[in-house]
Coordinates of C-alpha atoms in Angstrom, one line a residue:
Chain A
L1 CA 162.9 15.9 37.9
A2 CA 159.5 14.2 37.8
K3 CA 157.5 17.3 37.7
T4 CA 153.7 17.1 38.2
T5 CA 150.7 18.7 36.7
Q6 CA 147.2 18.9 38.2
P7 CA 144.1 20.9 37.8
I8 CA 144.2 23.9 40.1
S9 CA 140.6 23.5 41.3
M10 CA 137.6 21.3 41.1
D11 CA 134.1 21.6 42.4
S12 CA 131.8 18.5 43.2
Y13 CA 128.4 17.9 44.9
E14 CA 128.1 15.9 48.0
G15 CA 127.7 12.2 47.2
Q16 CA 129.5 12.2 43.9
E17 CA 132.6 10.5 42.8
V18 CA 135.5 12.8 42.2
N19 CA 138.5 12.0 39.9
I20 CA 141.5 14.1 40.1
T21 CA 144.2 13.4 37.4
C22 CA 147.9 14.1 37.6
S23 CA 150.3 14.0 34.9
H24 CA 154.1 13.1 35.5
N25 CA 155.6 12.5 32.0
N26 CA 159.1 12.2 33.4
I27 CA 158.5 9.7 36.1
A28 CA 161.5 7.4 36.9
T29 CA 161.5 3.6 37.0
N30 CA 161.8 3.4 40.7
D31 CA 159.5 6.3 41.6
Y32 CA 156.2 5.6 43.5
I33 CA 153.2 8.0 43.1
T34 CA 151.7 9.3 46.3
W35 CA 148.8 11.5 47.0
Y36 CA 148.4 13.7 50.1
Q37 CA 145.4 15.7 51.4
Q38 CA 145.7 19.1 53.2
F39 CA 143.2 20.9 55.3
P40 CA 143.6 24.6 56.2
S41 CA 146.2 25.2 58.9
Q42 CA 147.4 21.6 58.9
G43 CA 150.3 19.7 57.4
P44 CA 149.5 17.4 54.5
R45 CA 148.6 13.8 55.4
F46 CA 149.1 10.7 53.4
I47 CA 146.1 9.2 51.4
I48 CA 147.4 6.5 49.1
Q49 CA 150.4 5.4 47.3
G50 CA 151.0 3.1 44.2
Y51 CA 153.5 2.0 41.6
K52 CA 151.3 0.5 38.8
T53 CA 147.6 -0.5 38.0
K54 CA 145.2 0.1 40.8
V55 CA 145.5 0.6 44.6
T56 CA 142.4 0.8 46.8
N57 CA 142.2 1.6 50.6
E58 CA 139.5 2.8 52.9
V59 CA 139.8 6.3 51.8
A60 CA 140.4 6.3 48.0
S61 CA 141.5 4.5 44.9
L62 CA 144.4 5.2 42.7
F63 CA 144.6 4.3 38.9
I64 CA 147.9 4.2 37.2
P65 CA 148.1 3.3 33.5
A66 CA 150.7 1.0 32.0
D67 CA 153.0 3.9 31.0
R68 CA 152.7 5.4 34.5
K69 CA 152.7 9.0 32.8
S70 CA 149.7 9.9 34.8
S71 CA 147.6 8.8 37.7
T72 CA 144.0 9.4 38.9
L73 CA 142.9 9.7 42.4
S74 CA 139.3 8.6 42.9
L75 CA 137.4 9.7 45.9
P76 CA 133.9 7.8 46.2
R77 CA 130.9 9.7 47.3
V78 CA 132.6 12.8 48.6
S79 CA 131.3 14.7 51.6
L80 CA 131.9 18.2 52.8
S81 CA 134.7 17.1 55.0
D82 CA 136.6 16.1 51.8
T83 CA 137.0 19.7 50.9
A84 CA 140.8 20.1 50.9
V85 CA 143.9 20.4 48.7
Y86 CA 145.1 17.4 47.1
Y87 CA 148.7 17.0 46.1
C88 CA 150.1 14.5 43.7
L89 CA 153.7 13.7 44.5
V90 CA 156.4 11.7 42.6
G91 CA 159.4 11.1 44.8
L92 CA 162.8 11.2 43.3
N93 CA 166.3 10.1 44.3
S94 CA 168.7 12.9 43.9
G95 CA 171.8 10.8 44.4
A96 CA 174.0 9.8 47.4
G97 CA 171.1 8.1 49.1
S98 CA 169.0 11.2 49.3
Y99 CA 165.3 11.4 48.5
Q100 CA 163.7 14.6 47.5
L101 CA 160.1 15.2 47.9
T102 CA 158.7 17.9 45.7
F103 CA 155.1 19.1 45.9
G104 CA 153.2 21.0 43.1
K105 CA 150.5 23.5 43.8
G106 CA 147.8 20.9 44.4
T107 CA 144.1 20.7 43.5
K108 CA 141.7 22.5 45.7
L109 CA 138.6 20.5 45.8
S110 CA 135.4 22.1 47.0
V111 CA 132.5 19.9 47.9
I112 CA 129.2 21.7 47.6
P113 CA 126.1 20.7 49.6
Chain B
D1 CA 152.0 6.8 66.0
V2 CA 154.8 8.6 64.0
K3 CA 155.2 12.1 65.4
V4 CA 156.7 15.0 63.8
T5 CA 156.8 17.9 66.3
Q6 CA 157.6 21.6 65.5
S7 CA 158.7 23.7 68.4
S8 CA 156.3 26.6 68.0
R9 CA 152.8 26.9 66.4
Y10 CA 152.9 30.6 66.2
L11 CA 155.9 32.9 66.1
V12 CA 156.3 36.6 65.7
K13 CA 159.7 38.0 65.1
R14 CA 161.3 41.4 64.2
T15 CA 163.2 42.2 60.9
G16 CA 166.8 41.3 61.3
E17 CA 166.4 38.9 64.1
K18 CA 168.0 35.4 63.8
V19 CA 165.2 32.9 64.0
F20 CA 165.5 29.0 64.7
L21 CA 162.5 26.8 63.8
E22 CA 162.9 23.4 65.3
C23 CA 161.6 20.0 64.2
V24 CA 161.9 16.7 66.0
Q25 CA 160.7 13.2 64.8
D26 CA 160.5 10.1 66.7
M27 CA 160.5 7.4 64.1
D28 CA 164.2 7.2 63.2
H29 CA 163.6 8.5 59.8
E30 CA 166.7 9.2 57.6
N31 CA 165.2 12.1 55.5
M32 CA 163.9 15.4 56.9
F33 CA 162.5 18.3 54.9
W34 CA 161.5 22.0 55.4
Y35 CA 158.8 23.6 53.3
R36 CA 157.2 27.0 53.3
Q37 CA 153.6 27.4 52.2
D38 CA 152.1 30.6 50.9
P39 CA 148.6 31.1 49.5
G40 CA 148.5 30.1 45.8
L41 CA 152.0 28.7 45.8
G42 CA 151.6 25.4 47.3
L43 CA 154.3 23.8 49.3
R44 CA 157.9 24.9 48.3
L45 CA 160.8 22.8 49.4
I46 CA 163.6 25.0 51.2
Y47 CA 166.1 22.4 52.3
F48 CA 166.2 18.7 53.0
S49 CA 168.5 16.3 54.7
Y50 CA 169.1 12.6 54.2
D51 CA 171.5 11.9 57.0
V52 CA 173.1 13.6 60.1
K53 CA 175.1 16.6 59.0
M54 CA 174.0 16.2 55.4
K55 CA 171.8 18.7 53.7
E56 CA 170.8 19.5 50.2
K57 CA 169.1 22.7 48.7
G58 CA 165.5 22.5 47.6
D59 CA 163.8 25.0 45.3
I60 CA 164.0 28.2 47.4
P61 CA 167.1 28.0 49.8
E62 CA 168.0 31.7 49.7
G63 CA 167.9 33.4 53.0
Y64 CA 167.8 30.2 55.0
S65 CA 170.2 27.6 56.4
V66 CA 169.7 24.3 58.2
S67 CA 171.3 22.2 60.8
R68 CA 171.1 18.4 61.5
E69 CA 173.4 17.4 64.3
K70 CA 171.2 14.6 65.4
K71 CA 169.1 12.2 63.4
E72 CA 165.9 13.1 65.0
R73 CA 166.3 16.9 64.9
F74 CA 166.2 19.3 61.9
S75 CA 166.5 23.0 62.4
L76 CA 165.6 25.7 59.9
I77 CA 167.5 29.0 60.5
L78 CA 166.7 32.4 59.3
E79 CA 170.0 34.3 59.6
S80 CA 168.3 37.8 59.3
A81 CA 164.6 37.6 59.2
S82 CA 162.8 39.7 56.6
T83 CA 159.1 40.4 56.1
N84 CA 159.0 38.4 52.9
Q85 CA 159.8 35.3 55.1
T86 CA 156.4 35.5 56.7
S87 CA 154.9 32.3 55.9
M88 CA 153.6 28.8 57.3
Y89 CA 156.6 26.6 57.7
L90 CA 156.2 22.8 57.6
C91 CA 158.7 20.1 58.6
A92 CA 158.3 16.5 57.2
S93 CA 160.3 13.2 57.7
T94 CA 160.3 10.0 55.7
L95 CA 162.2 6.7 55.4
T96 CA 164.5 6.3 52.4
G97 CA 163.1 4.5 49.5
G98 CA 160.5 4.8 46.9
R99 CA 157.6 3.2 48.9
T100 CA 157.3 5.5 51.7
E101 CA 155.0 8.2 53.0
A102 CA 155.9 11.6 54.5
F103 CA 154.9 12.7 58.0
F104 CA 154.3 16.4 58.6
G105 CA 154.5 18.5 61.6
Q106 CA 151.6 20.9 62.6
G107 CA 153.3 23.8 61.0
T108 CA 154.7 27.1 62.4
R109 CA 153.1 30.2 61.3
L110 CA 155.9 32.9 61.4
T111 CA 155.3 36.5 61.2
V112 CA 158.2 38.9 60.6
V113 CA 157.3 42.4 61.5

């Protein structure tokens, strides 16, 4: 199983860039790395996904080194509305066509005015 | 828009009752998941299903069962509700494959009294 490890919490001031790193030493060859954001009393929502190198969208960037044993979610110029829990997820195939999604405890990001 | 709809937003049940939590998705996704979320514990996978009538145990299946008679519907069943099953329950669905994102329902906050 590709277990993930992230910091439990982070604080940042508004306007700063925030980098959240996730380690996943046992990632499988065909696994993608996906990040989700969750606000209180809501289900998680997809932010970004990548396989290797760098991926960027309108919300964030995802940096993945060549060995793929870690990944870093980068949020540019955070605002108060970015206060949320961020989950790093590495999907895995458990055989017979099934696809298991296991979340860790996530990183609680608090943005300070 | 992909929609994952959970039948209830809030639910209060008595100890010993049989409880059904329903989840429906409209995007023809193969995989469906049930999680529970408790403070400080993140999202924990209860059961998942990769096809009609197929199911696999997640990390905390004890006290729960599931049913998937139709592709779009995945039900979580608490055979005899207990107070330690008071929690937020989240349903999700995905397509099969590494490059996919999970879509979540709005959650059901279940209180067992």
